[in-house]
mmCIF file with all atom_site columns, C-alpha atoms and ligand atoms in Angstrom:
data_model
loop_
_atom_site.group_PDB
_atom_site.id
_atom_site.type_symbol
_atom_site.label_atom_id
_atom_site.label_alt_id
_atom_site.label_comp_id
_atom_site.label_asym_id
_atom_site.label_entity_id
_atom_site.label_seq_id
_atom_site.pdbx_PDB_ins_code
_atom_site.Cartn_x
_atom_site.Cartn_y
_atom_site.Cartn_z
_atom_site.occupancy
_atom_site.B_iso_or_equiv
_atom_site.pdbx_formal_charge
_atom_site.auth_seq_id
_atom_site.auth_comp_id
_atom_site.auth_asym_id
_atom_site.auth_atom_id
_atom_site.pdbx_PDB_model_num
ATOM   1   C  CA  . MET A 1 1   ? -21.014 0.672   7.668   1.00 0.00 ? 1   MET A CA  1
ATOM   2   C  CA  . ASP A 1 2   ? -18.432 -1.301  5.652   1.00 0.00 ? 2   ASP A CA  1
ATOM   3   C  CA  . ASP A 1 3   ? -15.276 -2.529  6.614   1.00 0.00 ? 3   ASP A CA  1
ATOM   4   C  CA  . LEU A 1 4   ? -13.272 0.187   5.493   1.00 0.00 ? 4   LEU A CA  1
ATOM   5   C  CA  . THR A 1 5   ? -15.205 3.164   7.087   1.00 0.00 ? 5   THR A CA  1
ATOM   6   C  CA  . ILE A 1 6   ? -15.361 1.191   9.732   1.00 0.00 ? 6   ILE A CA  1
ATOM   7   C  CA  . ILE A 1 7   ? -11.334 1.236   10.197  1.00 0.00 ? 7   ILE A CA  1
ATOM   8   C  CA  . ALA A 1 8   ? -10.723 4.698   9.310   1.00 0.00 ? 8   ALA A CA  1
ATOM   9   C  CA  . ASN A 1 9   ? -13.043 5.888   11.804  1.00 0.00 ? 9   ASN A CA  1
ATOM   10  C  CA  . GLU A 1 10  ? -10.899 3.753   14.718  1.00 0.00 ? 10  GLU A CA  1
ATOM   11  C  CA  . VAL A 1 11  ? -8.245  5.409   13.135  1.00 0.00 ? 11  VAL A CA  1
ATOM   12  C  CA  . ARG A 1 12  ? -9.255  8.826   13.400  1.00 0.00 ? 12  ARG A CA  1
ATOM   13  C  CA  . SER A 1 13  ? -10.004 8.473   17.109  1.00 0.00 ? 13  SER A CA  1
ATOM   14  C  CA  . CYS A 1 14  ? -7.356  5.941   18.232  1.00 0.00 ? 14  CYS A CA  1
ATOM   15  C  CA  . ARG A 1 15  ? -4.673  7.022   21.168  1.00 0.00 ? 15  ARG A CA  1
ATOM   16  C  CA  . ARG A 1 16  ? -2.930  3.368   20.837  1.00 0.00 ? 16  ARG A CA  1
ATOM   17  C  CA  . CYS A 1 17  ? 0.395   5.545   20.477  1.00 0.00 ? 17  CYS A CA  1
ATOM   18  C  CA  . GLU A 1 18  ? 1.930   8.558   21.323  1.00 0.00 ? 18  GLU A CA  1
ATOM   19  C  CA  . LEU A 1 19  ? 1.657   10.219  17.355  1.00 0.00 ? 19  LEU A CA  1
ATOM   20  C  CA  . SER A 1 20  ? -1.526  10.862  18.687  1.00 0.00 ? 20  SER A CA  1
ATOM   21  C  CA  . GLY A 1 21  ? -0.687  13.573  21.018  1.00 0.00 ? 21  GLY A CA  1
ATOM   22  C  CA  . THR A 1 22  ? 1.089   15.656  17.941  1.00 0.00 ? 22  THR A CA  1
ATOM   23  C  CA  . ARG A 1 23  ? -1.213  15.003  14.810  1.00 0.00 ? 23  ARG A CA  1
ATOM   24  C  CA  . LYS A 1 24  ? -3.948  17.171  13.614  1.00 0.00 ? 24  LYS A CA  1
ATOM   25  C  CA  . ASN A 1 25  ? -5.620  14.876  11.721  1.00 0.00 ? 25  ASN A CA  1
ATOM   26  C  CA  . ALA A 1 26  ? -5.342  10.972  11.349  1.00 0.00 ? 26  ALA A CA  1
ATOM   27  C  CA  . VAL A 1 27  ? -4.768  9.684   8.045   1.00 0.00 ? 27  VAL A CA  1
ATOM   28  C  CA  . PRO A 1 28  ? -6.719  6.301   7.505   1.00 0.00 ? 28  PRO A CA  1
ATOM   29  C  CA  . GLY A 1 29  ? -5.692  6.138   3.997   1.00 0.00 ? 29  GLY A CA  1
ATOM   30  C  CA  . GLU A 1 30  ? -8.180  6.021   0.908   1.00 0.00 ? 30  GLU A CA  1
ATOM   31  C  CA  . GLY A 1 31  ? -9.579  4.057   -2.008  1.00 0.00 ? 31  GLY A CA  1
ATOM   32  C  CA  . PRO A 1 32  ? -12.233 1.892   -2.851  1.00 0.00 ? 32  PRO A CA  1
ATOM   33  C  CA  . ALA A 1 33  ? -12.698 -1.780  -1.305  1.00 0.00 ? 33  ALA A CA  1
ATOM   34  C  CA  . SER A 1 34  ? -12.664 -3.293  -4.641  1.00 0.00 ? 34  SER A CA  1
ATOM   35  C  CA  . ALA A 1 35  ? -9.394  -1.929  -5.194  1.00 0.00 ? 35  ALA A CA  1
ATOM   36  C  CA  . GLU A 1 36  ? -6.815  -4.609  -7.329  1.00 0.00 ? 36  GLU A CA  1
ATOM   37  C  CA  . VAL A 1 37  ? -3.907  -2.809  -6.608  1.00 0.00 ? 37  VAL A CA  1
ATOM   38  C  CA  . MET A 1 38  ? -2.614  -1.354  -2.728  1.00 0.00 ? 38  MET A CA  1
ATOM   39  C  CA  . PHE A 1 39  ? 0.058   1.206   -2.179  1.00 0.00 ? 39  PHE A CA  1
ATOM   40  C  CA  . ILE A 1 40  ? 1.748   1.513   0.869   1.00 0.00 ? 40  ILE A CA  1
ATOM   41  C  CA  . GLY A 1 41  ? 3.808   4.375   2.193   1.00 0.00 ? 41  GLY A CA  1
ATOM   42  C  CA  . GLU A 1 42  ? 5.542   5.034   5.402   1.00 0.00 ? 42  GLU A CA  1
ATOM   43  C  CA  . GLY A 1 43  ? 3.645   7.664   7.153   1.00 0.00 ? 43  GLY A CA  1
ATOM   44  C  CA  . PRO A 1 44  ? 1.833   11.296  6.492   1.00 0.00 ? 44  PRO A CA  1
ATOM   45  C  CA  . GLY A 1 45  ? 3.947   14.196  6.206   1.00 0.00 ? 45  GLY A CA  1
ATOM   46  C  CA  . PHE A 1 46  ? 2.907   17.649  6.647   1.00 0.00 ? 46  PHE A CA  1
ATOM   47  C  CA  . HIS A 1 47  ? 0.666   18.248  4.177   1.00 0.00 ? 47  HIS A CA  1
ATOM   48  C  CA  . GLU A 1 48  ? -1.353  14.797  4.445   1.00 0.00 ? 48  GLU A CA  1
ATOM   49  C  CA  . ASP A 1 49  ? -1.959  15.702  8.490   1.00 0.00 ? 49  ASP A CA  1
ATOM   50  C  CA  . GLN A 1 50  ? -3.355  18.992  7.630   1.00 0.00 ? 50  GLN A CA  1
ATOM   51  C  CA  . GLN A 1 51  ? -5.585  17.712  5.051   1.00 0.00 ? 51  GLN A CA  1
ATOM   52  C  CA  . GLY A 1 52  ? -6.078  13.830  6.719   1.00 0.00 ? 52  GLY A CA  1
ATOM   53  C  CA  . ARG A 1 53  ? -5.453  12.347  3.013   1.00 0.00 ? 53  ARG A CA  1
ATOM   54  C  CA  . PRO A 1 54  ? -2.492  10.220  2.033   1.00 0.00 ? 54  PRO A CA  1
ATOM   55  C  CA  . PHE A 1 55  ? 0.067   11.611  -0.352  1.00 0.00 ? 55  PHE A CA  1
ATOM   56  C  CA  . VAL A 1 56  ? -1.120  14.743  -1.271  1.00 0.00 ? 56  VAL A CA  1
ATOM   57  C  CA  . GLY A 1 57  ? 1.636   16.961  -0.611  1.00 0.00 ? 57  GLY A CA  1
ATOM   58  C  CA  . PRO A 1 58  ? 4.992   16.943  -3.266  1.00 0.00 ? 58  PRO A CA  1
ATOM   59  C  CA  . ALA A 1 59  ? 5.594   13.438  -2.946  1.00 0.00 ? 59  ALA A CA  1
ATOM   60  C  CA  . GLY A 1 60  ? 1.930   12.782  -3.937  1.00 0.00 ? 60  GLY A CA  1
ATOM   61  C  CA  . GLU A 1 61  ? 1.990   15.181  -6.982  1.00 0.00 ? 61  GLU A CA  1
ATOM   62  C  CA  . PHE A 1 62  ? 4.860   12.699  -8.030  1.00 0.00 ? 62  PHE A CA  1
ATOM   63  C  CA  . LEU A 1 63  ? 2.688   9.557   -7.093  1.00 0.00 ? 63  LEU A CA  1
ATOM   64  C  CA  . ASN A 1 64  ? 0.035   10.911  -8.989  1.00 0.00 ? 64  ASN A CA  1
ATOM   65  C  CA  . GLN A 1 65  ? 2.117   11.174  -11.949 1.00 0.00 ? 65  GLN A CA  1
ATOM   66  C  CA  . LEU A 1 66  ? 3.532   7.855   -11.823 1.00 0.00 ? 66  LEU A CA  1
ATOM   67  C  CA  . LEU A 1 67  ? 0.063   6.436   -11.416 1.00 0.00 ? 67  LEU A CA  1
ATOM   68  C  CA  . THR A 1 68  ? -0.490  7.850   -14.935 1.00 0.00 ? 68  THR A CA  1
ATOM   69  C  CA  . SER A 1 69  ? 2.236   6.240   -16.022 1.00 0.00 ? 69  SER A CA  1
ATOM   70  C  CA  . ALA A 1 70  ? 0.995   3.230   -15.155 1.00 0.00 ? 70  ALA A CA  1
ATOM   71  C  CA  . GLY A 1 71  ? -2.553  3.676   -16.357 1.00 0.00 ? 71  GLY A CA  1
ATOM   72  C  CA  . LEU A 1 72  ? -3.932  3.755   -13.335 1.00 0.00 ? 72  LEU A CA  1
ATOM   73  C  CA  . ASN A 1 73  ? -6.592  5.991   -11.889 1.00 0.00 ? 73  ASN A CA  1
ATOM   74  C  CA  . ARG A 1 74  ? -5.906  7.244   -8.784  1.00 0.00 ? 74  ARG A CA  1
ATOM   75  C  CA  . ASN A 1 75  ? -9.657  6.469   -7.654  1.00 0.00 ? 75  ASN A CA  1
ATOM   76  C  CA  . ASP A 1 76  ? -9.292  2.958   -8.320  1.00 0.00 ? 76  ASP A CA  1
ATOM   77  C  CA  . VAL A 1 77  ? -6.290  2.048   -6.255  1.00 0.00 ? 77  VAL A CA  1
ATOM   78  C  CA  . PHE A 1 78  ? -6.186  1.958   -2.406  1.00 0.00 ? 78  PHE A CA  1
ATOM   79  C  CA  . ILE A 1 79  ? -3.436  4.149   -0.827  1.00 0.00 ? 79  ILE A CA  1
ATOM   80  C  CA  . ALA A 1 80  ? -2.353  3.792   2.978   1.00 0.00 ? 80  ALA A CA  1
ATOM   81  C  CA  . ASN A 1 81  ? 0.439   4.330   5.298   1.00 0.00 ? 81  ASN A CA  1
ATOM   82  C  CA  . VAL A 1 82  ? 2.704   1.794   7.513   1.00 0.00 ? 82  VAL A CA  1
ATOM   83  C  CA  . VAL A 1 83  ? 1.437   4.176   10.313  1.00 0.00 ? 83  VAL A CA  1
ATOM   84  C  CA  . LYS A 1 84  ? -1.576  6.692   10.349  1.00 0.00 ? 84  LYS A CA  1
ATOM   85  C  CA  . CYS A 1 85  ? -0.523  9.613   12.519  1.00 0.00 ? 85  CYS A CA  1
ATOM   86  C  CA  . ARG A 1 86  ? 2.305   12.027  11.367  1.00 0.00 ? 86  ARG A CA  1
ATOM   87  C  CA  . PRO A 1 87  ? 5.688   11.431  13.176  1.00 0.00 ? 87  PRO A CA  1
ATOM   88  C  CA  . PRO A 1 88  ? 6.724   15.073  14.428  1.00 0.00 ? 88  PRO A CA  1
ATOM   89  C  CA  . GLY A 1 89  ? 8.952   16.624  12.091  1.00 0.00 ? 89  GLY A CA  1
ATOM   90  C  CA  . ASN A 1 90  ? 8.744   14.104  9.608   1.00 0.00 ? 90  ASN A CA  1
ATOM   91  C  CA  . ARG A 1 91  ? 11.279  11.795  11.722  1.00 0.00 ? 91  ARG A CA  1
ATOM   92  C  CA  . ASP A 1 92  ? 11.044  7.869   11.001  1.00 0.00 ? 92  ASP A CA  1
ATOM   93  C  CA  . PRO A 1 93  ? 8.266   6.128   12.633  1.00 0.00 ? 93  PRO A CA  1
ATOM   94  C  CA  . LEU A 1 94  ? 9.236   3.768   15.883  1.00 0.00 ? 94  LEU A CA  1
ATOM   95  C  CA  . PRO A 1 95  ? 9.003   0.313   16.130  1.00 0.00 ? 95  PRO A CA  1
ATOM   96  C  CA  . GLU A 1 96  ? 6.571   0.548   18.888  1.00 0.00 ? 96  GLU A CA  1
ATOM   97  C  CA  . GLU A 1 97  ? 4.554   2.984   16.747  1.00 0.00 ? 97  GLU A CA  1
ATOM   98  C  CA  . ILE A 1 98  ? 4.611   0.733   13.565  1.00 0.00 ? 98  ILE A CA  1
ATOM   99  C  CA  . SER A 1 99  ? 3.567   -2.077  16.067  1.00 0.00 ? 99  SER A CA  1
ATOM   100 C  CA  . ALA A 1 100 ? 0.694   -0.057  17.602  1.00 0.00 ? 100 ALA A CA  1
ATOM   101 C  CA  . CYS A 1 101 ? -0.798  0.824   14.106  1.00 0.00 ? 101 CYS A CA  1
ATOM   102 C  CA  . SER A 1 102 ? -0.078  -2.447  12.449  1.00 0.00 ? 102 SER A CA  1
ATOM   103 C  CA  . GLY A 1 103 ? -3.526  -4.097  13.468  1.00 0.00 ? 103 GLY A CA  1
ATOM   104 C  CA  . TYR A 1 104 ? -5.222  -0.930  10.923  1.00 0.00 ? 104 TYR A CA  1
ATOM   105 C  CA  . LEU A 1 105 ? -2.939  -1.905  8.003   1.00 0.00 ? 105 LEU A CA  1
ATOM   106 C  CA  . ASP A 1 106 ? -3.684  -5.626  8.155   1.00 0.00 ? 106 ASP A CA  1
ATOM   107 C  CA  . ARG A 1 107 ? -7.476  -5.358  8.503   1.00 0.00 ? 107 ARG A CA  1
ATOM   108 C  CA  . GLN A 1 108 ? -7.455  -2.575  5.563   1.00 0.00 ? 108 GLN A CA  1
ATOM   109 C  CA  . ILE A 1 109 ? -5.413  -5.376  3.695   1.00 0.00 ? 109 ILE A CA  1
ATOM   110 C  CA  . GLU A 1 110 ? -7.989  -8.227  4.397   1.00 0.00 ? 110 GLU A CA  1
ATOM   111 C  CA  . ALA A 1 111 ? -11.209 -6.197  3.494   1.00 0.00 ? 111 ALA A CA  1
ATOM   112 C  CA  . ILE A 1 112 ? -9.543  -5.141  -0.133  1.00 0.00 ? 112 ILE A CA  1
ATOM   113 C  CA  . ASN A 1 113 ? -7.684  -8.191  -0.596  1.00 0.00 ? 113 ASN A CA  1
ATOM   114 C  CA  . PRO A 1 114 ? -5.739  -6.429  -3.485  1.00 0.00 ? 114 PRO A CA  1
ATOM   115 C  CA  . LYS A 1 115 ? -4.201  -8.553  -6.132  1.00 0.00 ? 115 LYS A CA  1
ATOM   116 C  CA  . VAL A 1 116 ? -1.091  -6.318  -5.871  1.00 0.00 ? 116 VAL A CA  1
ATOM   117 C  CA  . ILE A 1 117 ? 0.450   -4.753  -3.338  1.00 0.00 ? 117 ILE A CA  1
ATOM   118 C  CA  . VAL A 1 118 ? 3.036   -1.804  -3.814  1.00 0.00 ? 118 VAL A CA  1
ATOM   119 C  CA  . THR A 1 119 ? 5.474   -1.360  -1.023  1.00 0.00 ? 119 THR A CA  1
ATOM   120 C  CA  . LEU A 1 120 ? 6.928   2.428   -1.191  1.00 0.00 ? 120 LEU A CA  1
ATOM   121 C  CA  . GLY A 1 121 ? 9.273   2.536   0.902   1.00 0.00 ? 121 GLY A CA  1
ATOM   122 C  CA  . ARG A 1 122 ? 11.739  0.770   3.552   1.00 0.00 ? 122 ARG A CA  1
ATOM   123 C  CA  . TYR A 1 123 ? 8.709   0.737   6.293   1.00 0.00 ? 123 TYR A CA  1
ATOM   124 C  CA  . SER A 1 124 ? 6.307   -0.987  4.238   1.00 0.00 ? 124 SER A CA  1
ATOM   125 C  CA  . MET A 1 125 ? 9.067   -3.035  2.866   1.00 0.00 ? 125 MET A CA  1
ATOM   126 C  CA  . ALA A 1 126 ? 9.850   -4.867  5.741   1.00 0.00 ? 126 ALA A CA  1
ATOM   127 C  CA  . ARG A 1 127 ? 6.252   -5.912  6.551   1.00 0.00 ? 127 ARG A CA  1
ATOM   128 C  CA  . TYR A 1 128 ? 7.140   -7.929  3.579   1.00 0.00 ? 128 TYR A CA  1
ATOM   129 C  CA  . PHE A 1 129 ? 10.745  -8.457  3.248   1.00 0.00 ? 129 PHE A CA  1
ATOM   130 C  CA  . PRO A 1 130 ? 12.601  -7.652  5.986   1.00 0.00 ? 130 PRO A CA  1
ATOM   131 C  CA  . ARG A 1 131 ? 15.995  -9.449  5.103   1.00 0.00 ? 131 ARG A CA  1
ATOM   132 C  CA  . ASP A 1 132 ? 16.031  -7.995  1.485   1.00 0.00 ? 132 ASP A CA  1
ATOM   133 C  CA  . LYS A 1 133 ? 17.608  -4.580  0.218   1.00 0.00 ? 133 LYS A CA  1
ATOM   134 C  CA  . ILE A 1 134 ? 15.589  -2.151  -1.950  1.00 0.00 ? 134 ILE A CA  1
ATOM   135 C  CA  . SER A 1 135 ? 18.352  -1.640  -4.447  1.00 0.00 ? 135 SER A CA  1
ATOM   136 C  CA  . ALA A 1 136 ? 18.058  -5.449  -5.219  1.00 0.00 ? 136 ALA A CA  1
ATOM   137 C  CA  . ILE A 1 137 ? 14.524  -6.213  -5.355  1.00 0.00 ? 137 ILE A CA  1
ATOM   138 C  CA  . HIS A 1 138 ? 12.670  -2.994  -6.236  1.00 0.00 ? 138 HIS A CA  1
ATOM   139 C  CA  . GLY A 1 139 ? 9.986   -3.400  -9.437  1.00 0.00 ? 139 GLY A CA  1
ATOM   140 C  CA  . ARG A 1 140 ? 10.613  -7.854  -8.973  1.00 0.00 ? 140 ARG A CA  1
ATOM   141 C  CA  . ALA A 1 141 ? 7.132   -9.002  -8.533  1.00 0.00 ? 141 ALA A CA  1
ATOM   142 C  CA  . ARG A 1 142 ? 7.097   -11.866 -5.849  1.00 0.00 ? 142 ARG A CA  1
ATOM   143 C  CA  . ARG A 1 143 ? 4.129   -13.807 -4.785  1.00 0.00 ? 143 ARG A CA  1
ATOM   144 C  CA  . LEU A 1 144 ? 3.380   -14.108 -1.245  1.00 0.00 ? 144 LEU A CA  1
ATOM   145 C  CA  . ASP A 1 145 ? 0.600   -15.623 0.565   1.00 0.00 ? 145 ASP A CA  1
ATOM   146 C  CA  . GLY A 1 146 ? -1.420  -15.682 -2.686  1.00 0.00 ? 146 GLY A CA  1
ATOM   147 C  CA  . ARG A 1 147 ? -1.114  -12.428 -3.927  1.00 0.00 ? 147 ARG A CA  1
ATOM   148 C  CA  . VAL A 1 148 ? 1.697   -10.200 -5.593  1.00 0.00 ? 148 VAL A CA  1
ATOM   149 C  CA  . VAL A 1 149 ? 3.840   -7.691  -3.707  1.00 0.00 ? 149 VAL A CA  1
ATOM   150 C  CA  . VAL A 1 150 ? 6.471   -5.637  -5.393  1.00 0.00 ? 150 VAL A CA  1
ATOM   151 C  CA  . ALA A 1 151 ? 8.943   -3.551  -3.216  1.00 0.00 ? 151 ALA A CA  1
ATOM   152 C  CA  . MET A 1 152 ? 9.294   -0.032  -4.636  1.00 0.00 ? 152 MET A CA  1
ATOM   153 C  CA  . TYR A 1 153 ? 11.079  3.406   -3.790  1.00 0.00 ? 153 TYR A CA  1
ATOM   154 C  CA  . HIS A 1 154 ? 9.645   6.085   -2.007  1.00 0.00 ? 154 HIS A CA  1
ATOM   155 C  CA  . PRO A 1 155 ? 8.287   8.820   -4.290  1.00 0.00 ? 155 PRO A CA  1
ATOM   156 C  CA  . ALA A 1 156 ? 9.825   11.329  -1.558  1.00 0.00 ? 156 ALA A CA  1
ATOM   157 C  CA  . ALA A 1 157 ? 13.171  9.974   -1.691  1.00 0.00 ? 157 ALA A CA  1
ATOM   158 C  CA  . ALA A 1 158 ? 13.010  8.939   -5.419  1.00 0.00 ? 158 ALA A CA  1
ATOM   159 C  CA  . LEU A 1 159 ? 11.677  12.758  -6.211  1.00 0.00 ? 159 LEU A CA  1
ATOM   160 C  CA  . HIS A 1 160 ? 15.001  14.602  -5.923  1.00 0.00 ? 160 HIS A CA  1
ATOM   161 C  CA  . GLN A 1 161 ? 17.229  11.687  -6.474  1.00 0.00 ? 161 GLN A CA  1
ATOM   162 C  CA  . PRO A 1 162 ? 17.952  11.361  -10.395 1.00 0.00 ? 162 PRO A CA  1
ATOM   163 C  CA  . ALA A 1 163 ? 18.807  7.320   -9.753  1.00 0.00 ? 163 ALA A CA  1
ATOM   164 C  CA  . LEU A 1 164 ? 15.882  6.341   -8.008  1.00 0.00 ? 164 LEU A CA  1
ATOM   165 C  CA  . ARG A 1 165 ? 13.543  8.199   -9.958  1.00 0.00 ? 165 ARG A CA  1
ATOM   166 C  CA  . GLU A 1 166 ? 14.834  6.610   -13.011 1.00 0.00 ? 166 GLU A CA  1
ATOM   167 C  CA  . ALA A 1 167 ? 14.472  3.253   -11.396 1.00 0.00 ? 167 ALA A CA  1
ATOM   168 C  CA  . ILE A 1 168 ? 10.917  4.210   -9.800  1.00 0.00 ? 168 ILE A CA  1
ATOM   169 C  CA  . GLU A 1 169 ? 9.364   5.228   -13.045 1.00 0.00 ? 169 GLU A CA  1
ATOM   170 C  CA  . ASP A 1 170 ? 10.701  2.506   -14.866 1.00 0.00 ? 170 ASP A CA  1
ATOM   171 C  CA  . ASP A 1 171 ? 8.901   -0.008  -12.035 1.00 0.00 ? 171 ASP A CA  1
ATOM   172 C  CA  . PHE A 1 172 ? 5.822   2.169   -12.518 1.00 0.00 ? 172 PHE A CA  1
ATOM   173 C  CA  . ARG A 1 173 ? 5.526   1.472   -16.343 1.00 0.00 ? 173 ARG A CA  1
ATOM   174 C  CA  . ARG A 1 174 ? 6.032   -2.458  -15.140 1.00 0.00 ? 174 ARG A CA  1
ATOM   175 C  CA  . LEU A 1 175 ? 2.921   -2.172  -13.337 1.00 0.00 ? 175 LEU A CA  1
ATOM   176 C  CA  . PRO A 1 176 ? -0.008  -2.922  -16.064 1.00 0.00 ? 176 PRO A CA  1
ATOM   177 C  CA  . GLN A 1 177 ? 1.649   -6.001  -16.864 1.00 0.00 ? 177 GLN A CA  1
ATOM   178 C  CA  . ILE A 1 178 ? 2.349   -7.251  -13.428 1.00 0.00 ? 178 ILE A CA  1
ATOM   179 C  CA  . LEU A 1 179 ? -1.105  -6.647  -12.183 1.00 0.00 ? 179 LEU A CA  1
ATOM   180 C  CA  . ALA A 1 180 ? -2.089  -8.643  -15.852 1.00 0.00 ? 180 ALA A CA  1
ATOM   181 C  CA  . ASP A 1 181 ? -0.160  -11.347 -14.802 1.00 0.00 ? 181 ASP A CA  1
ATOM   182 C  CA  . ALA A 1 182 ? -1.515  -11.149 -10.811 1.00 0.00 ? 182 ALA A CA  1
ATOM   183 C  CA  . LEU A 1 183 ? -5.108  -11.411 -12.532 1.00 0.00 ? 183 LEU A CA  1
ATOM   184 C  CA  . LYS A 1 184 ? -4.383  -14.178 -14.757 1.00 0.00 ? 184 LYS A CA  1
ATOM   185 C  CA  . GLN A 1 185 ? -2.392  -16.139 -11.805 1.00 0.00 ? 185 GLN A CA  1
ATOM   186 C  CA  . ALA A 1 186 ? -5.639  -15.287 -9.477  1.00 0.00 ? 186 ALA A CA  1
ATOM   187 C  CA  . GLU A 1 187 ? -8.265  -16.199 -12.207 1.00 0.00 ? 187 GLU A CA  1
ATOM   188 C  CA  . LEU A 1 188 ? -6.209  -19.763 -12.770 1.00 0.00 ? 188 LEU A CA  1
ATOM   189 C  CA  . ALA A 1 189 ? -6.372  -20.369 -9.284  1.00 0.00 ? 189 ALA A CA  1
ATOM   190 C  CA  . ARG A 1 190 ? -10.150 -20.472 -9.083  1.00 0.00 ? 190 ARG A CA  1
ATOM   191 C  CA  . LYS A 1 191 ? -10.736 -22.316 -11.803 1.00 0.00 ? 191 LYS A CA  1
ATOM   192 C  CA  . THR A 1 192 ? -8.237  -25.255 -10.976 1.00 0.00 ? 192 THR A CA  1
ATOM   193 C  CA  . SER A 1 193 ? -9.408  -25.037 -7.475  1.00 0.00 ? 193 SER A CA  1
ATOM   194 C  CA  . LYS A 1 194 ? -10.850 -28.273 -6.293  1.00 0.00 ? 194 LYS A CA  1
ATOM   195 C  CA  . PRO A 1 195 ? -14.618 -28.570 -6.505  1.00 0.00 ? 195 PRO A CA  1
ATOM   196 C  CA  . GLU A 1 196 ? -15.194 -29.535 -3.117  1.00 0.00 ? 196 GLU A CA  1
ATOM   197 C  CA  . ASP A 1 197 ? -13.619 -26.010 -1.999  1.00 0.00 ? 197 ASP A CA  1
ATOM   198 C  CA  . ASP A 1 198 ? -16.084 -24.339 -4.067  1.00 0.00 ? 198 ASP A CA  1
ATOM   199 C  CA  . GLY A 1 199 ? -19.136 -25.537 -2.170  1.00 0.00 ? 199 GLY A CA  1
ATOM   200 C  CA  . ALA A 1 200 ? -22.429 -26.801 -3.651  1.00 0.00 ? 200 ALA A CA  1
ATOM   201 C  CA  . GLU A 1 201 ? -23.241 -23.580 -6.145  1.00 0.00 ? 201 GLU A CA  1
ATOM   202 C  CA  . GLN A 1 202 ? -19.745 -23.656 -7.921  1.00 0.00 ? 202 GLN A CA  1
ATOM   203 C  CA  . LEU A 1 203 ? -20.133 -27.465 -8.336  1.00 0.00 ? 203 LEU A CA  1
ATOM   204 C  CA  . SER A 1 204 ? -23.405 -27.466 -10.278 1.00 0.00 ? 204 SER A CA  1
ATOM   205 C  CA  . LEU A 1 205 ? -21.615 -25.529 -12.944 1.00 0.00 ? 205 LEU A CA  1
ATOM   206 C  CA  . PHE A 1 206 ? -19.247 -28.816 -14.136 1.00 0.00 ? 206 PHE A CA  1
HETATM 207 N  N1  . URA B 2 .   ? 4.651   10.005  2.500   1.00 0.00 ? 301 URA B N1  1
HETATM 208 C  C1  . URA B 2 .   ? 4.212   8.786   2.969   1.00 0.00 ? 301 URA B C1  1
HETATM 209 O  O1  . URA B 2 .   ? 5.019   8.010   2.911   1.00 0.00 ? 301 URA B O1  1
HETATM 210 N  N2  . URA B 2 .   ? 2.750   8.674   2.692   1.00 0.00 ? 301 URA B N2  1
HETATM 211 C  C2  . URA B 2 .   ? 1.969   10.081  2.855   1.00 0.00 ? 301 URA B C2  1
HETATM 212 O  O2  . URA B 2 .   ? 0.954   9.799   2.756   1.00 0.00 ? 301 URA B O2  1
HETATM 213 C  C3  . URA B 2 .   ? 2.766   10.816  2.018   1.00 0.00 ? 301 URA B C3  1
HETATM 214 C  C4  . URA B 2 .   ? 4.121   11.117  2.316   1.00 0.00 ? 301 URA B C4  1
HETATM 215 FE FE1 . SF4 B 3 .   ? -3.288  4.606   16.371  1.00 0.00 ? 302 SF4 B FE1 1
HETATM 216 FE FE2 . SF4 B 3 .   ? -1.878  4.122   14.319  1.00 0.00 ? 302 SF4 B FE2 1
HETATM 217 FE FE3 . SF4 B 3 .   ? -1.915  7.181   15.146  1.00 0.00 ? 302 SF4 B FE3 1
HETATM 218 FE FE4 . SF4 B 3 .   ? -0.318  5.469   16.612  1.00 0.00 ? 302 SF4 B FE4 1
HETATM 219 S  S1  . SF4 B 3 .   ? -0.167  6.310   14.273  1.00 0.00 ? 302 SF4 B S1  1
HETATM 220 S  S2  . SF4 B 3 .   ? -2.511  6.988   17.216  1.00 0.00 ? 302 SF4 B S2  1
HETATM 221 S  S3  . SF4 B 3 .   ? -1.552  3.511   16.488  1.00 0.00 ? 302 SF4 B S3  1
HETATM 222 S  S4  . SF4 B 3 .   ? -3.615  5.357   14.453  1.00 0.00 ? 302 SF4 B S4  1
#
C-alpha cells in the first residue's frame, strides 16, 4: 500500500479528537502522489461529510472553476484540509482539533512533496504565515523550506463577496506562472546541488 492510502485509512478510523463522534465520513483528501500543486482548505462541510470527499459542495464547484481558469485538472492536484472531520454546524475547528489532526497533513505533504502549496483560508494559512494578514499576502508566492507557498482566500468566503471573489480569481490566474517559476527553481536547485550530495550515480554524469 502506498503512503497516501495508509494515511487515508488511518484517518477514516481516527478517534484522536471529538470530531470523530459527530462525523458521518472522514475526509482524508484526494489526488495523486505525483501532484505538483497541493491545496489545503479548512475542514469538511456538509456535503464533504456526506460523501467523504473534499470540496464537493458549492465551494467545491467554485474551486473547480478556479482550477480550470488556472489550466489545472482537478485529477492532477492534491486537495486536503486542516481537519479531516466536519466540525458540527460548520463551526470553526478548535486549536486542539487542529493539533490532533496536523500529523496527517504533515505526512501527506511529506509523501507528495508538492512544488507549490496553496492555502485556502485562514486556518491553513496559519500553518505557514501565522503573523500575516490574508489581505496583505494573498496571491504572493513565498519560498518556504524548499518549496513555494501561496495564501489565498477561502473559496466559500469568496463565493459571495465580490471583492474577495475578484481577488481569488486573479490569484488563480497567476498560478500557472507561480508553478512554472517553482518548477524552474527546483530544476536549478537540482542541477546546482553539489555532486557529493547526489551520490555516486549522479556523479558519473559529470
Ligand atoms: N471547505 C473546506 O475548507 N474544505 C472542504 O473540503 C469543503 C469546504
Ligand atoms: Fe482524527 Fe483529524 Fe478526524 Fe480529529 S479531525 S478525529 S484528529 S481525523
